[in-house]
């Protein structure tokens, strides 16, 4: 428990510092996490039947993240995303030379690792650049605070009042009471963030909190489903007491694309 608490404290400190320091550090840090999350996915999915293309997949995730950042800062045009096409083609062509039993399983898991592990972080980075003329670190920071608030509220409410199982087949400890408590606490905190952080309207902050509360929890369940299907406890060991990147950002992986879409559309 002590190791978990220490790791959690420094983990939060690093995330907050990386978000607030400057836009380049923010984009570079979370791009790196995006690549490492994809690589972590490739590693945990390795089996006798399925062997994701770890090296080509990691390079593809890295190129995708780098191109995205250069476009975000205006160093490349949006059409530069086409630079990723040769690397996607490489995933298919390289499988011709590997002589594996189920090459399309390998390709599919590699592409899924990029979609699941890397792309959501690019949406998260985009939250800092909703206003194209100015970087606003308080929107992604607010996202993280709401994510942590939802987790804390769900845990405390679940322990105090939890009776009805939410998804017992996937996560026996989660309850409807905890789920509702987490969403309500996140919505409550969103009013405070609106007052101190600004940047968005009250309705947008509340909408963000609601999406994070609902889909952040579902993201946690999806990652639990992934680990259960693979027969593992943690996605990695990089964070002592907390597992891997996929474990720590499970809620973000589902919620970030939805939150960005909400804020961009409305």
PDB file of C-alpha atoms in Angstrom:
ATOM      1  CA  UNK A   1       0.000   0.000   0.000  1.00  0.00           C
ATOM      2  CA  UNK A   2       2.875   2.381   0.836  1.00  0.00           C
ATOM      3  CA  UNK A   3       4.553   1.702  -2.525  1.00  0.00           C
ATOM      4  CA  UNK A   4       1.251   2.267  -4.307  1.00  0.00           C
ATOM      5  CA  UNK A   5       0.684   5.575  -2.508  1.00  0.00           C
ATOM      6  CA  UNK A   6       4.200   6.867  -3.254  1.00  0.00           C
ATOM      7  CA  UNK A   7       3.998   5.839  -6.896  1.00  0.00           C
ATOM      8  CA  UNK A   8       0.550   7.415  -7.222  1.00  0.00           C
ATOM      9  CA  UNK A   9       1.736  10.705  -5.722  1.00  0.00           C
ATOM     10  CA  UNK A  10       4.708  11.069  -8.068  1.00  0.00           C
ATOM     11  CA  UNK A  11       2.662   9.830 -11.015  1.00  0.00           C
ATOM     12  CA  UNK A  12       0.091  12.602 -10.489  1.00  0.00           C
ATOM     13  CA  UNK A  13       2.867  15.149  -9.923  1.00  0.00           C
ATOM     14  CA  UNK A  14       4.550  14.247 -13.221  1.00  0.00           C
ATOM     15  CA  UNK A  15       1.273  14.395 -15.160  1.00  0.00           C
ATOM     16  CA  UNK A  16       0.357  17.798 -13.749  1.00  0.00           C
ATOM     17  CA  UNK A  17       3.855  19.184 -14.361  1.00  0.00           C
ATOM     18  CA  UNK A  18       3.954  17.853 -17.930  1.00  0.00           C
ATOM     19  CA  UNK A  19       0.549  19.395 -18.649  1.00  0.00           C
ATOM     20  CA  UNK A  20       1.315  22.832 -17.195  1.00  0.00           C
ATOM     21  CA  UNK A  21       4.990  23.289 -18.131  1.00  0.00           C
ATOM     22  CA  UNK A  22       4.561  24.309 -21.781  1.00  0.00           C
ATOM     23  CA  UNK A  23       2.761  23.036 -24.894  1.00  0.00           C
ATOM     24  CA  UNK A  24       5.827  21.287 -26.324  1.00  0.00           C
ATOM     25  CA  UNK A  25       6.511  19.306 -23.164  1.00  0.00           C
ATOM     26  CA  UNK A  26       2.804  18.476 -22.879  1.00  0.00           C
ATOM     27  CA  UNK A  27       2.557  17.172 -26.455  1.00  0.00           C
ATOM     28  CA  UNK A  28       5.898  15.336 -26.328  1.00  0.00           C
ATOM     29  CA  UNK A  29       5.192  13.675 -22.984  1.00  0.00           C
ATOM     30  CA  UNK A  30       1.767  12.335 -23.846  1.00  0.00           C
ATOM     31  CA  UNK A  31       2.924  11.328 -27.334  1.00  0.00           C
ATOM     32  CA  UNK A  32       5.600   9.223 -25.677  1.00  0.00           C
ATOM     33  CA  UNK A  33       2.995   7.688 -23.366  1.00  0.00           C
ATOM     34  CA  UNK A  34       0.866   6.979 -26.458  1.00  0.00           C
ATOM     35  CA  UNK A  35       3.687   5.017 -28.084  1.00  0.00           C
ATOM     36  CA  UNK A  36       4.532   3.137 -24.882  1.00  0.00           C
ATOM     37  CA  UNK A  37       0.860   2.252 -24.354  1.00  0.00           C
ATOM     38  CA  UNK A  38       0.690   0.702 -27.836  1.00  0.00           C
ATOM     39  CA  UNK A  39       3.905  -1.227 -27.214  1.00  0.00           C
ATOM     40  CA  UNK A  40       2.510  -2.436 -23.893  1.00  0.00           C
ATOM     41  CA  UNK A  41      -0.569  -3.701 -25.749  1.00  0.00           C
ATOM     42  CA  UNK A  42       1.639  -5.589 -28.226  1.00  0.00           C
ATOM     43  CA  UNK A  43       3.573  -7.198 -25.375  1.00  0.00           C
ATOM     44  CA  UNK A  44       0.581  -8.438 -23.389  1.00  0.00           C
ATOM     45  CA  UNK A  45      -1.102  -9.864 -26.503  1.00  0.00           C
ATOM     46  CA  UNK A  46       1.854 -12.090 -27.380  1.00  0.00           C
ATOM     47  CA  UNK A  47       0.862 -15.767 -27.424  1.00  0.00           C
ATOM     48  CA  UNK A  48       1.443 -18.970 -29.357  1.00  0.00           C
ATOM     49  CA  UNK A  49      -1.331 -18.072 -31.793  1.00  0.00           C
ATOM     50  CA  UNK A  50      -0.951 -14.306 -31.945  1.00  0.00           C
ATOM     51  CA  UNK A  51       2.251 -12.315 -32.234  1.00  0.00           C
ATOM     52  CA  UNK A  52       1.651  -8.600 -32.859  1.00  0.00           C
ATOM     53  CA  UNK A  53       4.309  -6.921 -34.986  1.00  0.00           C
ATOM     54  CA  UNK A  54       5.935  -5.138 -32.064  1.00  0.00           C
ATOM     55  CA  UNK A  55       8.746  -3.290 -33.830  1.00  0.00           C
ATOM     56  CA  UNK A  56       6.868  -2.150 -36.965  1.00  0.00           C
ATOM     57  CA  UNK A  57       3.833  -1.359 -34.802  1.00  0.00           C
ATOM     58  CA  UNK A  58       5.874   0.756 -32.394  1.00  0.00           C
ATOM     59  CA  UNK A  59       7.484   2.656 -35.275  1.00  0.00           C
ATOM     60  CA  UNK A  60       4.051   3.258 -36.820  1.00  0.00           C
ATOM     61  CA  UNK A  61       2.697   4.571 -33.509  1.00  0.00           C
ATOM     62  CA  UNK A  62       5.775   6.800 -33.142  1.00  0.00           C
ATOM     63  CA  UNK A  63       5.449   8.239 -36.655  1.00  0.00           C
ATOM     64  CA  UNK A  64       1.711   8.812 -36.168  1.00  0.00           C
ATOM     65  CA  UNK A  65       2.306  10.657 -32.889  1.00  0.00           C
ATOM     66  CA  UNK A  66       5.177  12.725 -34.302  1.00  0.00           C
ATOM     67  CA  UNK A  67       3.258  13.751 -37.430  1.00  0.00           C
ATOM     68  CA  UNK A  68       0.259  14.641 -35.285  1.00  0.00           C
ATOM     69  CA  UNK A  69       2.383  16.902 -33.058  1.00  0.00           C
ATOM     70  CA  UNK A  70       4.060  18.645 -36.005  1.00  0.00           C
ATOM     71  CA  UNK A  71       0.640  19.309 -37.548  1.00  0.00           C
ATOM     72  CA  UNK A  72      -0.709  20.560 -34.214  1.00  0.00           C
ATOM     73  CA  UNK A  73       2.110  23.111 -33.917  1.00  0.00           C
ATOM     74  CA  UNK A  74       1.771  24.167 -37.546  1.00  0.00           C
ATOM     75  CA  UNK A  75       5.051  22.737 -38.802  1.00  0.00           C
ATOM     76  CA  UNK A  76       3.247  20.398 -41.207  1.00  0.00           C
ATOM     77  CA  UNK A  77       0.015  20.595 -43.173  1.00  0.00           C
ATOM     78  CA  UNK A  78      -2.907  18.259 -42.273  1.00  0.00           C
ATOM     79  CA  UNK A  79      -2.303  16.306 -45.481  1.00  0.00           C
ATOM     80  CA  UNK A  80       0.999  15.193 -43.921  1.00  0.00           C
ATOM     81  CA  UNK A  81      -1.020  12.498 -42.146  1.00  0.00           C
ATOM     82  CA  UNK A  82      -0.553  10.619 -45.423  1.00  0.00           C
ATOM     83  CA  UNK A  83       3.010   9.959 -44.263  1.00  0.00           C
ATOM     84  CA  UNK A  84       1.568   7.207 -42.080  1.00  0.00           C
ATOM     85  CA  UNK A  85       0.284   5.264 -45.108  1.00  0.00           C
ATOM     86  CA  UNK A  86       3.625   3.575 -46.010  1.00  0.00           C
ATOM     87  CA  UNK A  87       3.978   2.364 -42.431  1.00  0.00           C
ATOM     88  CA  UNK A  88       0.495   0.831 -42.459  1.00  0.00           C
ATOM     89  CA  UNK A  89       1.389  -0.871 -45.744  1.00  0.00           C
ATOM     90  CA  UNK A  90       4.610  -2.099 -44.137  1.00  0.00           C
ATOM     91  CA  UNK A  91       2.600  -3.948 -41.477  1.00  0.00           C
ATOM     92  CA  UNK A  92       0.983  -6.042 -44.199  1.00  0.00           C
ATOM     93  CA  UNK A  93       4.052  -6.495 -46.395  1.00  0.00           C
ATOM     94  CA  UNK A  94       6.407  -7.405 -43.529  1.00  0.00           C
ATOM     95  CA  UNK A  95       4.086 -10.270 -42.581  1.00  0.00           C
ATOM     96  CA  UNK A  96       4.876 -11.899 -45.931  1.00  0.00           C
ATOM     97  CA  UNK A  97       8.433 -12.502 -44.745  1.00  0.00           C
ATOM     98  CA  UNK A  98       7.762 -13.613 -41.171  1.00  0.00           C
ATOM     99  CA  UNK A  99       6.208 -17.008 -42.035  1.00  0.00           C
ATOM    100  CA  UNK A 100       3.794 -17.011 -39.113  1.00  0.00           C
ATOM    101  CA  UNK A 101       0.797 -19.309 -38.659  1.00  0.00           C
ATOM    102  CA  UNK A 102      -1.861 -16.577 -38.545  1.00  0.00           C
ATOM    103  CA  UNK A 103      -0.397 -13.438 -40.107  1.00  0.00           C
ATOM    104  CA  UNK A 104      -3.689 -11.547 -40.229  1.00  0.00           C
ATOM    105  CA  UNK A 105      -4.164 -12.133 -36.501  1.00  0.00           C
ATOM    106  CA  UNK A 106      -0.793 -10.461 -36.010  1.00  0.00           C
ATOM    107  CA  UNK A 107      -1.686  -7.546 -38.292  1.00  0.00           C
ATOM    108  CA  UNK A 108      -5.112  -7.086 -36.692  1.00  0.00           C
ATOM    109  CA  UNK A 109      -3.722  -7.018 -33.154  1.00  0.00           C
ATOM    110  CA  UNK A 110      -1.011  -4.583 -34.242  1.00  0.00           C
ATOM    111  CA  UNK A 111      -3.504  -2.135 -35.751  1.00  0.00           C
ATOM    112  CA  UNK A 112      -5.814  -2.572 -32.758  1.00  0.00           C
ATOM    113  CA  UNK A 113      -2.915  -1.753 -30.426  1.00  0.00           C
ATOM    114  CA  UNK A 114      -2.366   1.551 -32.243  1.00  0.00           C
ATOM    115  CA  UNK A 115      -6.082   2.395 -32.286  1.00  0.00           C
ATOM    116  CA  UNK A 116      -6.573   1.456 -28.635  1.00  0.00           C
ATOM    117  CA  UNK A 117      -3.240   2.523 -27.142  1.00  0.00           C
ATOM    118  CA  UNK A 118      -2.081   5.503 -29.213  1.00  0.00           C
ATOM    119  CA  UNK A 119      -4.981   7.299 -30.902  1.00  0.00           C
ATOM    120  CA  UNK A 120      -6.890   8.189 -27.673  1.00  0.00           C
ATOM    121  CA  UNK A 121      -3.858  10.088 -26.370  1.00  0.00           C
ATOM    122  CA  UNK A 122      -3.793  12.158 -29.552  1.00  0.00           C
ATOM    123  CA  UNK A 123      -7.389  13.164 -28.849  1.00  0.00           C
ATOM    124  CA  UNK A 124      -6.343  14.017 -25.296  1.00  0.00           C
ATOM    125  CA  UNK A 125      -3.476  16.194 -26.552  1.00  0.00           C
ATOM    126  CA  UNK A 126      -5.952  17.941 -28.851  1.00  0.00           C
ATOM    127  CA  UNK A 127      -7.928  19.091 -25.801  1.00  0.00           C
ATOM    128  CA  UNK A 128      -5.116  21.526 -25.074  1.00  0.00           C
ATOM    129  CA  UNK A 129      -5.417  23.061 -28.530  1.00  0.00           C
ATOM    130  CA  UNK A 130      -9.162  23.520 -28.941  1.00  0.00           C
ATOM    131  CA  UNK A 131      -8.384  27.195 -29.444  1.00  0.00           C
ATOM    132  CA  UNK A 132      -5.980  26.948 -32.365  1.00  0.00           C
ATOM    133  CA  UNK A 133      -4.321  30.260 -31.505  1.00  0.00           C
ATOM    134  CA  UNK A 134      -3.452  29.468 -27.899  1.00  0.00           C
ATOM    135  CA  UNK A 135      -2.557  26.474 -25.775  1.00  0.00           C
ATOM    136  CA  UNK A 136      -4.848  26.057 -22.767  1.00  0.00           C
ATOM    137  CA  UNK A 137      -3.406  23.489 -20.333  1.00  0.00           C
ATOM    138  CA  UNK A 138      -6.369  23.739 -17.975  1.00  0.00           C
ATOM    139  CA  UNK A 139      -8.745  21.825 -20.232  1.00  0.00           C
ATOM    140  CA  UNK A 140      -6.628  18.620 -20.359  1.00  0.00           C
ATOM    141  CA  UNK A 141      -5.709  19.147 -16.694  1.00  0.00           C
ATOM    142  CA  UNK A 142      -9.401  19.446 -15.887  1.00  0.00           C
ATOM    143  CA  UNK A 143      -9.995  16.229 -17.818  1.00  0.00           C
ATOM    144  CA  UNK A 144      -7.431  14.420 -15.654  1.00  0.00           C
ATOM    145  CA  UNK A 145      -8.863  15.879 -12.441  1.00  0.00           C
ATOM    146  CA  UNK A 146     -12.363  14.744 -13.414  1.00  0.00           C
ATOM    147  CA  UNK A 147     -11.031  11.302 -14.296  1.00  0.00           C
ATOM    148  CA  UNK A 148      -9.360  10.970 -10.884  1.00  0.00           C
ATOM    149  CA  UNK A 149     -12.431  12.426  -9.169  1.00  0.00           C
ATOM    150  CA  UNK A 150     -14.689   9.876 -10.812  1.00  0.00           C
ATOM    151  CA  UNK A 151     -12.401   7.011  -9.767  1.00  0.00           C
ATOM    152  CA  UNK A 152     -12.197   8.290  -6.187  1.00  0.00           C
ATOM    153  CA  UNK A 153     -15.928   8.932  -5.919  1.00  0.00           C
ATOM    154  CA  UNK A 154     -16.763   5.499  -7.328  1.00  0.00           C
ATOM    155  CA  UNK A 155     -14.352   3.799  -4.915  1.00  0.00           C
ATOM    156  CA  UNK A 156     -15.567   5.617  -1.796  1.00  0.00           C
ATOM    157  CA  UNK A 157     -19.264   5.389  -2.646  1.00  0.00           C
ATOM    158  CA  UNK A 158     -18.915   1.759  -3.644  1.00  0.00           C
ATOM    159  CA  UNK A 159     -17.246   0.873  -0.362  1.00  0.00           C
ATOM    160  CA  UNK A 160     -19.851   2.732   1.680  1.00  0.00           C
ATOM    161  CA  UNK A 161     -23.058   1.910  -0.172  1.00  0.00           C
ATOM    162  CA  UNK A 162     -22.208  -0.638  -2.876  1.00  0.00           C
ATOM    163  CA  UNK A 163     -24.725  -3.474  -3.117  1.00  0.00           C
ATOM    164  CA  UNK A 164     -25.716  -3.940  -6.763  1.00  0.00           C
ATOM    165  CA  UNK A 165     -23.024  -5.305  -9.064  1.00  0.00           C
ATOM    166  CA  UNK A 166     -22.340  -3.308 -12.215  1.00  0.00           C
ATOM    167  CA  UNK A 167     -20.490  -5.868 -14.355  1.00  0.00           C
ATOM    168  CA  UNK A 168     -19.747  -8.781 -12.053  1.00  0.00           C
ATOM    169  CA  UNK A 169     -18.549 -10.952 -14.942  1.00  0.00           C
ATOM    170  CA  UNK A 170     -15.803  -8.442 -15.749  1.00  0.00           C
ATOM    171  CA  UNK A 171     -15.127  -6.610 -12.476  1.00  0.00           C
ATOM    172  CA  UNK A 172     -16.716  -8.092  -9.335  1.00  0.00           C
ATOM    173  CA  UNK A 173     -15.938  -5.061  -7.169  1.00  0.00           C
ATOM    174  CA  UNK A 174     -17.717  -2.403  -9.215  1.00  0.00           C
ATOM    175  CA  UNK A 175     -21.264  -1.490  -8.203  1.00  0.00           C
ATOM    176  CA  UNK A 176     -24.029   0.698  -9.581  1.00  0.00           C
ATOM    177  CA  UNK A 177     -23.927   2.744  -6.391  1.00  0.00           C
ATOM    178  CA  UNK A 178     -20.218   3.415  -6.884  1.00  0.00           C
ATOM    179  CA  UNK A 179     -20.770   4.220 -10.557  1.00  0.00           C
ATOM    180  CA  UNK A 180     -23.477   6.775  -9.758  1.00  0.00           C
ATOM    181  CA  UNK A 181     -21.430   8.261  -6.903  1.00  0.00           C
ATOM    182  CA  UNK A 182     -18.423   8.710  -9.182  1.00  0.00           C
ATOM    183  CA  UNK A 183     -20.451  10.445 -11.899  1.00  0.00           C
ATOM    184  CA  UNK A 184     -22.158  12.781  -9.410  1.00  0.00           C
ATOM    185  CA  UNK A 185     -18.891  13.751  -7.729  1.00  0.00           C
ATOM    186  CA  UNK A 186     -17.270  14.434 -11.121  1.00  0.00           C
ATOM    187  CA  UNK A 187     -20.215  16.651 -12.101  1.00  0.00           C
ATOM    188  CA  UNK A 188     -19.941  18.504  -8.778  1.00  0.00           C
ATOM    189  CA  UNK A 189     -16.221  19.119  -9.291  1.00  0.00           C
ATOM    190  CA  UNK A 190     -16.882  20.332 -12.852  1.00  0.00           C
ATOM    191  CA  UNK A 191     -18.615  23.440 -11.432  1.00  0.00           C
ATOM    192  CA  UNK A 192     -15.495  24.224  -9.396  1.00  0.00           C
ATOM    193  CA  UNK A 193     -13.284  23.730 -12.445  1.00  0.00           C
ATOM    194  CA  UNK A 194     -15.549  26.011 -14.463  1.00  0.00           C
ATOM    195  CA  UNK A 195     -15.102  28.720 -11.833  1.00  0.00           C
ATOM    196  CA  UNK A 196     -11.312  28.474 -11.501  1.00  0.00           C
ATOM    197  CA  UNK A 197     -10.163  27.135 -14.888  1.00  0.00           C
ATOM    198  CA  UNK A 198     -12.648  28.689 -17.312  1.00  0.00           C
ATOM    199  CA  UNK A 199     -11.876  28.026 -20.968  1.00  0.00           C
ATOM    200  CA  UNK A 200     -15.201  26.265 -21.474  1.00  0.00           C
ATOM    201  CA  UNK A 201     -18.813  27.013 -20.712  1.00  0.00           C
ATOM    202  CA  UNK A 202     -20.519  25.537 -17.654  1.00  0.00           C
ATOM    203  CA  UNK A 203     -22.454  23.154 -19.900  1.00  0.00           C
ATOM    204  CA  UNK A 204     -19.243  21.960 -21.548  1.00  0.00           C
ATOM    205  CA  UNK A 205     -17.564  21.268 -18.204  1.00  0.00           C
ATOM    206  CA  UNK A 206     -20.643  19.383 -16.998  1.00  0.00           C
ATOM    207  CA  UNK A 207     -20.815  17.492 -20.295  1.00  0.00           C
ATOM    208  CA  UNK A 208     -17.142  16.569 -19.994  1.00  0.00           C
ATOM    209  CA  UNK A 209     -17.663  15.363 -16.420  1.00  0.00           C
ATOM    210  CA  UNK A 210     -20.664  13.259 -17.435  1.00  0.00           C
ATOM    211  CA  UNK A 211     -18.848  11.617 -20.339  1.00  0.00           C
ATOM    212  CA  UNK A 212     -15.802  10.919 -18.171  1.00  0.00           C
ATOM    213  CA  UNK A 213     -17.982   9.521 -15.394  1.00  0.00           C
ATOM    214  CA  UNK A 214     -19.883   7.184 -17.708  1.00  0.00           C
ATOM    215  CA  UNK A 215     -17.341   6.251 -20.362  1.00  0.00           C
ATOM    216  CA  UNK A 216     -14.312   6.475 -18.092  1.00  0.00           C
ATOM    217  CA  UNK A 217     -15.907   3.707 -16.040  1.00  0.00           C
ATOM    218  CA  UNK A 218     -16.710   1.738 -19.200  1.00  0.00           C
ATOM    219  CA  UNK A 219     -13.106   2.232 -20.315  1.00  0.00           C
ATOM    220  CA  UNK A 220     -11.968   0.695 -17.036  1.00  0.00           C
ATOM    221  CA  UNK A 221     -14.265  -2.264 -17.691  1.00  0.00           C
ATOM    222  CA  UNK A 222     -13.047  -2.647 -21.267  1.00  0.00           C
ATOM    223  CA  UNK A 223      -9.443  -2.813 -20.090  1.00  0.00           C
ATOM    224  CA  UNK A 224     -10.438  -5.314 -17.396  1.00  0.00           C
ATOM    225  CA  UNK A 225     -12.123  -7.360 -20.117  1.00  0.00           C
ATOM    226  CA  UNK A 226      -8.897  -7.258 -22.130  1.00  0.00           C
ATOM    227  CA  UNK A 227      -6.788  -8.454 -19.192  1.00  0.00           C
ATOM    228  CA  UNK A 228      -9.308 -11.133 -18.263  1.00  0.00           C
ATOM    229  CA  UNK A 229      -9.322 -12.459 -21.840  1.00  0.00           C
ATOM    230  CA  UNK A 230      -5.523 -12.626 -21.741  1.00  0.00           C
ATOM    231  CA  UNK A 231      -5.372 -14.127 -18.247  1.00  0.00           C
ATOM    232  CA  UNK A 232      -3.202 -11.368 -16.749  1.00  0.00           C
ATOM    233  CA  UNK A 233      -3.530  -9.158 -13.665  1.00  0.00           C
ATOM    234  CA  UNK A 234      -1.745  -6.002 -14.879  1.00  0.00           C
ATOM    235  CA  UNK A 235      -0.894  -4.662 -18.328  1.00  0.00           C
ATOM    236  CA  UNK A 236       2.661  -3.893 -17.201  1.00  0.00           C
ATOM    237  CA  UNK A 237       4.972  -3.280 -14.265  1.00  0.00           C
ATOM    238  CA  UNK A 238       6.332   0.159 -15.093  1.00  0.00           C
ATOM    239  CA  UNK A 239       4.393   1.801 -12.223  1.00  0.00           C
ATOM    240  CA  UNK A 240       4.974  -0.162  -8.990  1.00  0.00           C
ATOM    241  CA  UNK A 241       1.668  -0.929  -7.320  1.00  0.00           C
ATOM    242  CA  UNK A 242      -0.300   0.503 -10.237  1.00  0.00           C
ATOM    243  CA  UNK A 243       0.533  -1.761 -13.175  1.00  0.00           C
ATOM    244  CA  UNK A 244       1.171  -0.377 -16.635  1.00  0.00           C
ATOM    245  CA  UNK A 245       0.120   2.570 -18.779  1.00  0.00           C
ATOM    246  CA  UNK A 246      -3.052   0.850 -19.971  1.00  0.00           C
ATOM    247  CA  UNK A 247      -4.020   0.226 -16.340  1.00  0.00           C
ATOM    248  CA  UNK A 248      -3.525   3.846 -15.332  1.00  0.00           C
ATOM    249  CA  UNK A 249      -5.148   5.436 -18.376  1.00  0.00           C
ATOM    250  CA  UNK A 250      -7.931   2.925 -19.010  1.00  0.00           C
ATOM    251  CA  UNK A 251     -10.667   5.536 -18.531  1.00  0.00           C
ATOM    252  CA  UNK A 252      -8.938   8.046 -20.795  1.00  0.00           C
ATOM    253  CA  UNK A 253      -8.707   5.544 -23.662  1.00  0.00           C
ATOM    254  CA  UNK A 254     -12.480   5.539 -24.145  1.00  0.00           C
ATOM    255  CA  UNK A 255     -13.451   8.951 -22.766  1.00  0.00           C
ATOM    256  CA  UNK A 256     -10.902  11.246 -24.442  1.00  0.00           C
ATOM    257  CA  UNK A 257     -12.116  10.794 -28.049  1.00  0.00           C
ATOM    258  CA  UNK A 258     -15.725  11.311 -26.924  1.00  0.00           C
ATOM    259  CA  UNK A 259     -14.924  14.410 -24.850  1.00  0.00           C
ATOM    260  CA  UNK A 260     -12.964  15.989 -27.704  1.00  0.00           C
ATOM    261  CA  UNK A 261     -15.802  15.247 -30.135  1.00  0.00           C
ATOM    262  CA  UNK A 262     -18.330  16.797 -27.751  1.00  0.00           C
ATOM    263  CA  UNK A 263     -16.326  19.986 -27.284  1.00  0.00           C
ATOM    264  CA  UNK A 264     -15.577  20.327 -30.996  1.00  0.00           C
ATOM    265  CA  UNK A 265     -19.149  19.709 -32.115  1.00  0.00           C
ATOM    266  CA  UNK A 266     -20.888  21.749 -29.409  1.00  0.00           C
TER     267      UNK A 266
END
